[in-house]
Amino acid sequence: MAFGLMLSLAAGAIGLTPLRLGVWGTSEAIGLTLHVGALLAALGLALAARAWPGAVASTLQAPVVLVPFALAVWSTLVAPAAEYPWLSVFGAPQTSEGALLFLDMAVWSAATMMLRDAVPAARVVAATALAASLAFALLFLGAATRIFFYPDWLAFFGLFTPAIVVGLGGGMAGGRDAAARWLWGAALAAGLVPLAMSRNLAAIAAVLLATPLAFGADRLMRRRPHLERWWRPAAVALAIVAPLLGLAFIWLLGASGFLATISSRMLAAKVALAGFGGAASRWLTGQGWGHDVLTLLRGLDHAGQTGLDQSWDLAARDYFHSHHGVLEALISAGIPGAVLFAALPVAAIIGAEPRYRALAAATALAYAATICFWFQSPASFAFQAIAFAALARRRAVPAWRPIAAALPPSGCALALAGAVAFLLPFGVAAQRQFVRTDVRLASAPEAACADFPAEAWRGDLGLARLYGSQIYGAESKARTEGWSPALLDRLAAFVCLAEQRSARDGAVYLLFWGLDLRGRLAHLGEFAGARARLATLFDNWSARLDAFGALAPGRSDVAVGYYGWAIAGGRRAEAIALGNRWLARRPDDPISLWFTGNAMLLDTDDAIARLGLQRMSRALALGVDRMIPVDPAMRRRLQAAGG
């Protein structure tokens, strides 16, 4: 068990710059390492259950074990309702949040509670957490050694490590001896250094508020025993209210436009929740873990935005989390998932040993407030589970004897180990692209496509991300160095593979980047040198737009480049046909009305030209001028005609 916990705590080291693997080097391989660590801990737990069945039985009933386990079970049960069920099980590659990670957390919690009885091993785990937390923070000082892309992620290590050090490192002695003072000094350093390095204002403010509140309340209640009965209700209420207040704060401040980053999060949440209106079952099942970028890509119009408006950069970024833990759980696993996720800090409070209750409450409350504004690095989830469990108490006797009798503790522990062991090979196989940082190019690039593992199970997210990066990189290099044969070969290899996969899998993210490249080829001077080599992309532009439109009917802005190219190139009939198909899905789509009307306006048949004028007038009334530039002369003409 100890080795599994230590491996999980040190998993973030895989994200070191020299070691980074995979498309998402600071997360994907880390997540896989976490699963391996959880598997080892689960196997150790199963072995321990053979020798100490009573202890394991009481451990498995602890709230800090039951809540993440229930979240894992619920996420697995509703995964088939997601567009990509296995993506919901394994989670987004950037965060690993999914059913398997929550199962890992249950295993880490149970293993930690069992390991506390083996004091030397527990102290080694505490030392590992302390060393890892300080190392992650200090390594961030150098660009060549930093592990995480966002320094804000370091704050979570600062939140959880003190609880691990105190809970596993020897317990509290109230500072009465040198050992206790040393322990608290180490815990303080383990918390302050990552917090200071993170510059995460939300986390720092949460710690500064939660710590004196929890310890002050604990001291007051110890002095006035008649207030003891209010400890749990008050702490639990704060842990529940914090996410709600955080969400209200984000919504109100975001709507005011006071802070761009908060407004961006509010708009993204608006897009995600818009999908719940058309299907009541979404409130029960959610859309699935890891589907954020797909939801945003499809529903950008719900935020009143288009991909043509570069003022909201989130529309073109690798968006993978709502920045609010409970909201993310609601979006991903429905109301039950949100309730269970909100119960994670509650479990730490109600399950804490009396001597640890102040530290447990401070840690849980600070965490509940911080996740309102930031998501976690995959590496910090092990710290969270171990921290909550390090302060938890075990029941002396199983609370529910019938279940305890029917399910022996060794069987329960083996079931946990078996669940992780069963899912892990699928995870390794499905995520095997982590072993390479790039697609593999053929030796004869003009004749072959690039090679990349099949990932239809998660909507080709990895290939789409690489494809988008390659397009941006090629544009940047062509602007400064021109189109070398090697650069052309490389882009063509990506195009070949992406076109094959998008036609086969129908993945919206991959389709999007293929359409984006076509627009750049048609209209940007930087891509003039690549047009001849990639000219075949224009042949099926309309067909790919149809495929994209069927998946994202509100994203007609993606077709603007095609309309301009087709109308200018004498393909007016094709442009009108595409626009009519789009209008069949959305009769009041401003962009489709505008460009089909523009194409009709050029027709020699007066009736068709008048219909075109009517369509353009309708588009102007629907606000097309907020999406694309409208020529002042055309605006005056439409207004004169009654538009």
XYZ file of C-alpha atoms in Angstrom:
643
model
C 0.000 0.000 0.000
C 2.758 2.425 0.969
C 4.511 2.027 -2.374
C 1.266 2.635 -4.283
C 0.582 5.795 -2.276
C 4.148 7.030 -2.723
C 4.012 6.433 -6.475
C 0.720 8.322 -6.681
C 2.104 11.263 -4.676
C 5.201 11.458 -6.872
C 3.285 11.002 -10.143
C 3.621 14.699 -10.949
C 7.329 14.172 -11.622
C 6.352 12.561 -14.934
C 5.387 16.091 -15.983
C 8.956 17.389 -15.712
C 9.890 19.174 -18.930
C 12.607 16.652 -19.929
C 10.238 13.728 -19.269
C 6.990 15.017 -20.750
C 5.159 12.435 -22.769
C 2.085 12.556 -24.941
C -0.052 15.278 -26.427
C -0.702 16.722 -22.970
C 2.678 16.258 -21.343
C 1.730 17.836 -18.020
C -1.265 15.618 -17.404
C -1.881 12.535 -19.535
C 1.056 10.376 -18.426
C 0.569 11.632 -14.861
C -3.005 10.343 -14.907
C -1.849 6.954 -16.105
C 0.763 6.812 -13.319
C -1.955 7.622 -10.788
C -3.986 4.630 -11.962
C -0.967 2.345 -11.562
C -0.344 3.700 -8.059
C -3.994 3.125 -7.131
C -3.814 -0.426 -8.448
C -0.805 -1.186 -6.247
C -2.532 0.377 -3.230
C -5.695 -1.656 -3.927
C -3.737 -4.894 -4.102
C -2.041 -4.044 -0.813
C -5.427 -3.293 0.696
C -6.728 -6.668 -0.437
C -3.774 -8.428 1.203
C -4.306 -6.444 4.404
C -7.931 -7.538 4.469
C -6.823 -11.148 4.785
C -4.939 -10.379 7.980
C -7.067 -7.612 9.518
C -10.615 -8.044 8.232
C -12.220 -5.967 10.984
C -9.970 -2.984 10.382
C -10.550 -3.073 6.635
C -14.296 -3.439 7.125
C -14.466 -0.302 9.250
C -12.143 1.535 6.864
C -14.333 0.821 3.853
C -17.289 2.411 5.661
C -15.516 5.711 6.283
C -17.172 8.707 4.567
C -13.909 9.672 2.863
C -13.957 6.249 1.164
C -17.670 5.911 0.488
C -18.219 9.315 -1.134
C -15.572 9.054 -3.915
C -16.552 5.404 -4.424
C -20.207 6.408 -4.847
C -19.148 9.128 -7.300
C -17.145 6.543 -9.263
C -20.090 4.150 -9.356
C -22.539 6.851 -10.420
C -20.192 8.175 -13.110
C -19.809 4.638 -14.465
C -23.562 4.001 -14.475
C -24.344 7.165 -16.459
C -21.321 6.907 -18.785
C -23.330 5.062 -21.488
C -25.536 8.173 -21.789
C -22.508 10.251 -22.845
C -21.485 10.743 -26.448
C -18.180 9.024 -25.695
C -18.725 6.659 -22.749
C -15.095 5.633 -22.360
C -14.035 9.265 -22.295
C -16.388 9.722 -19.354
C -14.813 6.735 -17.601
C -11.200 7.842 -18.119
C -11.855 11.588 -18.071
C -10.392 14.455 -20.036
C -6.698 13.823 -20.731
C -5.898 17.253 -19.265
C -7.376 16.508 -15.802
C -8.143 12.751 -15.697
C -11.445 13.588 -13.941
C -13.685 10.618 -14.618
C -15.076 7.465 -13.061
C -11.700 5.725 -12.817
C -10.039 8.638 -11.009
C -12.785 8.727 -8.394
C -12.318 4.995 -7.899
C -8.605 5.702 -7.434
C -9.486 8.269 -4.758
C -11.554 5.717 -2.838
C -8.631 3.287 -2.955
C -6.100 5.919 -1.835
C -8.365 6.924 1.044
C -8.857 3.350 2.266
C -5.158 2.505 1.928
C -4.165 5.648 3.831
C -6.479 4.881 6.727
C -5.096 1.354 6.975
C -1.497 2.535 6.724
C -1.816 4.836 9.723
C -1.490 1.771 11.962
C 1.966 1.119 10.480
C 3.620 4.256 11.841
C 7.026 3.960 10.069
C 5.390 3.368 6.687
C 2.914 6.195 7.299
C 5.769 8.573 8.052
C 7.539 7.582 4.842
C 4.371 8.423 2.912
C 4.132 11.750 4.768
C 7.773 12.489 3.924
C 7.084 11.659 0.277
C 4.171 14.101 0.210
C 6.290 16.788 1.869
C 9.214 16.283 -0.516
C 6.981 16.120 -3.600
C 5.017 19.242 -2.675
C 8.131 21.323 -2.014
C 9.894 19.937 -5.085
C 6.981 20.686 -7.404
C 6.931 24.264 -6.139
C 10.686 24.878 -6.203
C 11.142 23.251 -9.607
C 8.728 25.836 -10.967
C 11.411 28.492 -10.443
C 13.170 27.306 -13.601
C 11.512 27.220 -17.004
C 13.459 24.063 -17.862
C 12.313 22.172 -14.778
C 8.751 23.301 -14.116
C 6.152 20.564 -14.092
C 2.872 22.365 -14.541
C 1.777 24.809 -17.213
C -0.274 26.838 -14.754
C 1.419 27.904 -11.498
C -2.059 28.154 -9.949
C -2.153 24.351 -9.807
C 0.524 24.401 -7.122
C -2.004 25.821 -4.656
C -3.712 22.443 -4.264
C -0.491 20.868 -3.012
C -0.272 23.671 -0.478
C -3.833 22.947 0.630
C -3.441 19.205 1.152
C 0.164 18.522 2.172
C -0.080 19.949 5.727
C -2.918 17.535 6.522
C -0.864 14.604 5.201
C 2.217 15.622 7.187
C 0.279 16.070 10.425
C -2.065 13.098 10.019
C 0.562 10.569 8.936
C 3.662 12.156 10.415
C 2.924 11.608 14.069
C -0.281 13.363 15.040
C -0.909 16.516 17.018
C 0.607 17.063 20.412
C -0.464 20.648 20.735
C 3.095 21.888 20.225
C 4.181 20.680 23.678
C 7.354 18.959 22.568
C 10.079 19.409 19.998
C 8.753 16.613 17.775
C 5.348 18.247 17.529
C 6.859 21.662 16.846
C 9.035 20.187 14.113
C 6.036 18.449 12.600
C 3.979 21.623 12.523
C 6.922 23.545 11.087
C 7.232 21.033 8.260
C 3.490 21.148 7.667
C 3.555 24.935 7.565
C 6.403 24.967 5.039
C 4.650 22.327 2.933
C 1.611 24.581 2.756
C 3.101 28.050 2.453
C 5.756 27.409 -0.199
C 3.426 25.955 -2.880
C 0.735 28.515 -2.036
C 3.151 31.422 -2.377
C 4.615 30.036 -5.602
C 1.161 29.488 -7.077
C 0.059 33.125 -6.795
C -3.442 31.631 -6.770
C -5.364 34.450 -5.119
C -8.515 32.381 -4.647
C -6.645 29.643 -2.779
C -4.619 32.070 -0.687
C -7.760 33.978 0.308
C -9.550 30.709 1.094
C -6.715 29.543 3.371
C -6.505 32.900 5.129
C -10.242 32.779 5.833
C -10.745 29.080 6.559
C -7.758 28.481 8.849
C -8.478 31.056 11.589
C -12.193 30.327 11.286
C -11.782 26.577 11.821
C -9.139 26.724 14.541
C -10.852 29.621 16.297
C -14.183 27.820 16.316
C -12.528 24.644 17.574
C -10.894 26.493 20.485
C -14.151 28.238 21.337
C -16.093 24.988 21.441
C -13.490 23.264 23.559
C -13.838 26.066 26.058
C -17.624 26.009 25.885
C -18.701 22.369 25.561
C -22.379 23.236 25.213
C -21.570 24.582 21.727
C -20.028 21.285 20.585
C -23.239 20.144 18.932
C -22.959 23.024 16.442
C -19.496 22.088 15.181
C -20.454 19.632 12.473
C -23.625 21.368 11.231
C -21.834 24.716 10.935
C -18.755 23.301 9.182
C -20.841 21.175 6.811
C -23.110 24.128 5.987
C -20.084 26.263 5.100
C -18.657 23.511 2.885
C -21.966 23.268 1.015
C -22.615 27.004 0.783
C -19.109 27.869 -0.464
C -19.549 26.372 -3.975
C -22.987 27.953 -4.309
C -21.676 31.364 -3.325
C -18.748 30.901 -5.672
C -21.026 30.104 -8.587
C -23.256 33.109 -7.820
C -20.168 35.312 -7.612
C -18.908 34.096 -10.991
C -22.306 34.580 -12.632
C -22.917 38.072 -11.276
C -19.378 39.353 -11.758
C -19.129 37.672 -15.163
C -22.365 39.265 -16.350
C -21.061 42.681 -15.320
C -17.941 42.247 -17.472
C -15.749 43.515 -14.633
C -13.090 40.802 -15.046
C -12.475 39.218 -18.449
C -11.451 35.842 -17.004
C -14.614 35.606 -14.868
C -16.797 36.678 -17.792
C -15.192 33.974 -19.901
C -16.024 31.302 -17.322
C -19.595 32.548 -17.054
C -20.046 32.343 -20.829
C -18.594 28.824 -20.919
C -20.976 27.733 -18.155
C -23.844 29.286 -20.087
C -22.936 27.200 -23.131
C -22.708 23.986 -21.104
C -26.016 24.489 -19.297
C -27.809 25.458 -22.515
C -27.622 21.834 -23.593
C -29.633 20.795 -20.542
C -32.701 22.695 -21.684
C -33.522 20.384 -24.555
C -33.215 17.142 -22.600
C -34.480 16.780 -19.048
C -32.492 13.562 -18.667
C -29.282 15.613 -18.813
C -30.025 16.877 -15.311
C -29.797 13.268 -14.173
C -26.942 11.922 -16.284
C -24.952 14.967 -17.367
C -23.056 15.075 -20.648
C -20.153 12.884 -19.506
C -16.768 13.714 -18.035
C -14.227 15.176 -20.442
C -16.728 16.473 -23.011
C -16.226 20.191 -22.287
C -14.361 21.144 -25.452
C -16.920 19.344 -27.621
C -19.830 21.078 -25.886
C -18.201 24.496 -26.221
C -17.336 23.898 -29.866
C -20.913 22.975 -30.721
C -22.739 25.503 -28.579
C -20.665 28.655 -28.914
C -23.719 30.497 -30.217
C -25.486 30.065 -26.863
C -22.994 32.536 -25.415
C -23.739 35.054 -28.174
C -20.290 34.412 -29.631
C -18.816 33.179 -32.894
C -15.428 31.840 -33.823
C -14.955 35.013 -35.878
C -14.852 37.147 -32.726
C -11.312 36.769 -31.420
C -12.063 38.818 -28.293
C -13.106 35.588 -26.542
C -9.991 33.451 -26.903
C -11.579 30.492 -25.130
C -13.372 29.677 -28.378
C -10.060 28.677 -29.972
C -8.254 27.269 -26.912
C -7.954 23.813 -25.421
C -10.962 24.202 -23.127
C -11.417 21.245 -20.789
C -12.928 22.416 -17.484
C -15.487 24.933 -16.240
C -13.151 26.161 -13.443
C -15.797 25.243 -10.871
C -15.640 21.753 -9.378
C -19.298 21.283 -8.446
C -20.527 22.883 -11.669
C -18.219 20.587 -13.628
C -19.701 17.601 -11.812
C -23.233 18.829 -12.599
C -22.363 19.249 -16.271
C -20.587 15.893 -16.425
C -22.641 13.601 -14.169
C -25.903 15.418 -13.477
C -27.388 16.496 -10.169
C -26.395 13.264 -8.348
C -22.810 13.746 -9.506
C -22.801 17.352 -8.317
C -24.182 16.347 -4.918
C -21.549 13.636 -4.498
C -18.737 15.936 -5.619
C -19.906 18.600 -3.172
C -19.898 15.896 -0.495
C -16.145 15.275 -0.836
C -15.153 18.086 1.585
C -18.222 17.346 3.710
C -16.984 13.763 4.161
C -13.646 15.087 5.391
C -15.384 17.215 8.017
C -17.888 14.700 9.365
C -15.383 11.840 9.269
C -12.460 13.577 10.998
C -10.999 12.393 14.257
C -11.836 14.828 17.063
C -8.207 15.835 17.565
C -7.884 16.601 13.842
C -11.226 18.259 13.285
C -9.926 21.845 13.084
C -7.278 20.969 10.500
C -9.773 18.818 8.580
C -12.334 21.633 8.531
C -9.756 24.224 7.484
C -8.487 21.974 4.666
C -11.973 21.031 3.473
C -13.347 24.584 3.565
C -10.317 26.030 1.776
C -10.645 23.319 -0.863
C -14.404 23.910 -1.263
C -13.758 27.617 -1.862
C -10.757 27.156 -4.183
C -12.509 24.757 -6.567
C -15.032 27.511 -7.259
C -12.349 29.277 -9.286
C -9.746 26.684 -10.291
C -9.531 23.111 -11.490
C -6.948 20.654 -10.219
C -3.875 19.143 -11.811
C -4.233 15.352 -12.000
C -1.237 15.028 -9.663
C -3.082 16.754 -6.803
C -5.997 14.300 -6.609
C -3.870 11.736 -4.779
C -2.858 14.450 -2.308
C -6.523 15.293 -1.755
C -7.646 11.733 -1.032
C -4.672 10.979 1.205
C -5.058 14.277 3.097
C -8.737 13.727 3.867
C -8.069 10.118 4.901
C -5.050 10.994 7.033
C -7.339 12.964 9.345
C -10.300 10.535 9.277
C -11.406 8.134 11.975
C -12.385 4.487 11.630
C -15.396 2.902 13.231
C -14.528 0.287 15.802
C -17.371 -1.992 14.667
C -18.971 -2.235 11.213
C -21.988 0.050 11.182
C -24.144 -2.241 9.079
C -23.640 -5.813 10.158
C -25.795 -7.520 7.490
C -23.736 -5.998 4.701
C -20.510 -6.647 6.555
C -21.491 -10.298 6.902
C -22.575 -10.665 3.297
C -19.522 -8.892 1.877
C -16.379 -9.891 3.762
C -13.786 -7.115 3.972
C -11.239 -9.091 2.010
C -13.825 -9.523 -0.734
C -14.613 -5.796 -0.733
C -10.949 -4.891 -0.928
C -10.340 -7.428 -3.665
C -13.339 -6.016 -5.530
C -11.787 -2.546 -5.376
C -8.476 -3.911 -6.614
C -10.234 -5.909 -9.297
C -12.175 -2.883 -10.541
C -8.990 -0.869 -10.950
C -7.140 -3.829 -12.457
C -9.969 -4.454 -14.920
C -10.153 -0.852 -16.121
C -6.421 -0.147 -16.127
C -5.499 -2.272 -19.193
C -8.214 -0.513 -21.160
C -6.780 2.796 -20.023
C -3.263 1.842 -21.031
C -4.426 0.613 -24.415
C -6.694 3.576 -25.048
C -4.178 6.169 -23.873
C -1.107 4.576 -25.399
C -0.358 7.697 -27.438
C 1.240 9.067 -24.279
C 4.436 7.204 -25.251
C 5.100 9.629 -28.074
C 4.948 13.376 -28.232
C 4.069 13.639 -31.896
C 2.528 11.814 -34.794
C 4.866 9.536 -36.658
C 5.596 10.611 -40.217
C 6.168 8.091 -42.971
C 9.531 7.843 -44.675
C 7.886 8.872 -47.944
C 5.652 11.729 -46.766
C 4.294 12.587 -50.199
C 2.824 9.119 -50.521
C 1.573 8.368 -47.042
C -0.337 9.735 -44.117
C 1.006 10.346 -40.667
C 0.496 7.624 -38.079
C -1.315 8.125 -34.781
C -3.111 5.646 -32.491
C -6.839 5.260 -33.038
C -8.810 7.289 -30.504
C -12.339 7.309 -31.839
C -13.377 6.317 -28.297
C -12.735 9.879 -27.162
C -13.611 11.838 -30.291
C -10.075 12.061 -31.705
C -9.203 14.737 -29.136
C -5.463 14.101 -29.228
C -5.142 14.170 -33.011
C -7.390 17.231 -33.254
C -5.242 19.066 -30.724
C -2.069 18.179 -32.626
C -3.700 19.133 -35.937
C -4.666 22.569 -34.637
C -1.171 23.141 -33.245
C 0.351 22.060 -36.536
C -1.816 24.521 -38.477
C -0.851 27.409 -36.220
C 2.798 26.349 -36.244
C 2.909 26.056 -40.028
C 1.351 29.503 -40.418
C 3.881 31.044 -38.059
C 6.849 29.380 -39.754
C 5.594 30.190 -43.255
C 5.252 33.850 -42.265
C 8.916 34.088 -41.267
C 10.658 31.411 -43.339
C 8.318 30.560 -46.196
C 7.029 27.116 -47.190
C 9.918 24.676 -47.252
C 9.373 21.191 -48.735
C 9.721 19.675 -45.249
C 7.049 21.994 -43.824
C 4.693 21.165 -46.687
C 5.292 17.438 -46.296
C 4.604 17.610 -42.597
C 1.350 19.521 -42.962
C 0.231 17.265 -45.817
C 0.849 14.185 -43.657
C -1.355 15.644 -40.936
C -4.038 16.580 -43.459
C -4.077 13.084 -44.936
C -4.555 11.412 -41.555
C -7.026 13.988 -40.223
C -9.178 13.784 -43.339
C -9.335 10.013 -43.129
C -10.191 10.017 -39.429
C -12.767 12.800 -39.623
C -14.552 11.076 -42.515
C -14.559 7.762 -40.639
C -15.245 8.919 -37.081
C -17.267 12.099 -37.685
C -15.497 13.724 -34.732
C -16.601 17.354 -34.436
C -13.275 18.639 -33.078
C -11.325 17.089 -35.946
C -13.850 18.347 -38.501
C -13.498 21.841 -37.067
C -9.755 22.014 -37.631
C -10.091 20.643 -41.147
C -12.568 23.419 -41.956
C -10.349 25.979 -40.265
C -7.426 24.964 -42.488
C -9.561 25.227 -45.621
C -10.502 28.791 -44.702
C -6.855 29.716 -44.185
C -5.842 28.141 -47.487
C -8.542 30.049 -49.339
C -8.060 33.480 -47.821
C -4.730 33.959 -46.022
C -1.610 34.988 -47.869
C 0.545 32.976 -45.472
C -0.953 29.788 -46.936
C -0.563 30.734 -50.610
C 2.481 28.494 -50.894
C 0.503 25.469 -49.700
C -2.609 25.863 -51.880
C -1.412 23.812 -54.825
C -0.282 20.901 -52.642
C -3.528 20.851 -50.639
C -5.948 21.896 -53.403
C -7.994 18.704 -53.062
C -9.297 19.989 -49.719
C -11.521 22.416 -51.615
C -13.300 19.589 -53.458
C -15.222 18.356 -50.412
C -15.399 21.609 -48.444
C -19.184 21.782 -48.744
C -19.620 18.126 -47.751
C -17.449 18.556 -44.651
C -19.454 21.635 -43.694
C -22.624 19.564 -43.969
C -21.123 16.966 -41.636
C -20.068 19.650 -39.175
C -23.427 21.435 -39.399
C -25.288 18.247 -38.528
C -23.262 18.075 -35.293
C -23.147 21.810 -34.548
C -26.102 23.551 -36.243
C -25.462 26.779 -34.342
C -21.934 27.191 -35.702
C -22.639 28.524 -39.188
C -19.804 31.007 -38.584
C -17.458 28.163 -39.536
C -18.896 28.335 -43.068
C -18.108 32.039 -43.642
C -14.802 31.252 -45.338
C -16.503 28.794 -47.669
C -19.258 31.216 -48.634
C -16.773 33.930 -49.525
C -14.644 31.511 -51.536
C -17.587 29.906 -53.333
C -19.356 33.166 -54.270
C -16.125 34.786 -55.468
C -15.246 31.653 -57.457
C -18.541 31.429 -59.337
C -19.959 28.602 -57.222
C -23.074 30.504 -56.215
C -25.409 27.541 -56.695
C -23.289 25.410 -54.337
C -23.228 28.190 -51.741
C -27.005 28.598 -51.931
C -27.532 24.839 -51.677
C -25.344 24.618 -48.564
C -27.072 27.613 -46.991
C -30.501 26.143 -47.685
C -29.518 22.896 -45.991
C -28.290 24.859 -42.992
C -31.503 26.906 -42.930
C -33.513 23.683 -42.931
C -31.929 23.000 -39.552
C -32.071 26.606 -38.298
C -34.511 28.780 -40.288
C -33.343 32.006 -38.626
C -29.616 31.483 -38.931
C -28.238 34.981 -39.704
C -25.060 33.913 -41.493
C -26.802 31.410 -43.762
C -29.496 33.969 -44.590
C -26.904 36.629 -45.325
C -24.658 34.652 -47.657
C -27.395 32.798 -49.518
C -29.105 36.160 -49.961
C -25.836 37.644 -51.212
C -25.485 34.854 -53.764
C -29.128 35.229 -54.873
C -28.735 38.983 -55.213
C -26.326 38.382 -58.084
C -28.851 36.286 -60.011
C -30.280 37.665 -63.261
C -33.754 36.458 -62.302
C -35.483 39.380 -60.550
C -37.618 37.103 -58.354
C -34.533 35.296 -57.025
C -32.712 38.609 -56.534
C -35.654 39.988 -54.524
C -35.664 36.841 -52.377
C -31.950 37.384 -51.816
C -32.613 40.960 -50.719
C -35.286 39.740 -48.300
C -32.913 37.189 -46.818
C -30.169 39.750 -46.308
C -32.641 42.157 -44.710
C -33.784 39.407 -42.376
C -30.169 38.572 -41.498
C -29.483 42.216 -40.675
C -32.527 42.304 -38.419
C -31.218 39.182 -36.656
C -27.910 40.882 -35.933
C -25.577 39.494 -38.581
C -23.618 42.758 -38.372
C -22.524 41.694 -34.875
C -20.992 38.549 -36.346
C -19.373 39.738 -39.564
C -18.509 43.145 -41.044
C -21.312 44.614 -43.151
C -20.513 47.058 -45.928
C -22.112 50.468 -45.148
C -23.366 50.804 -48.718
C -25.099 47.431 -48.509
C -26.598 48.384 -45.165
C -28.068 51.577 -46.687
C -29.438 49.640 -49.637
C -31.148 47.131 -47.366
C -32.550 49.872 -45.159
C -33.859 51.694 -48.204
C -35.540 48.482 -49.342
C -37.295 48.191 -45.982
C -34.689 46.071 -44.138
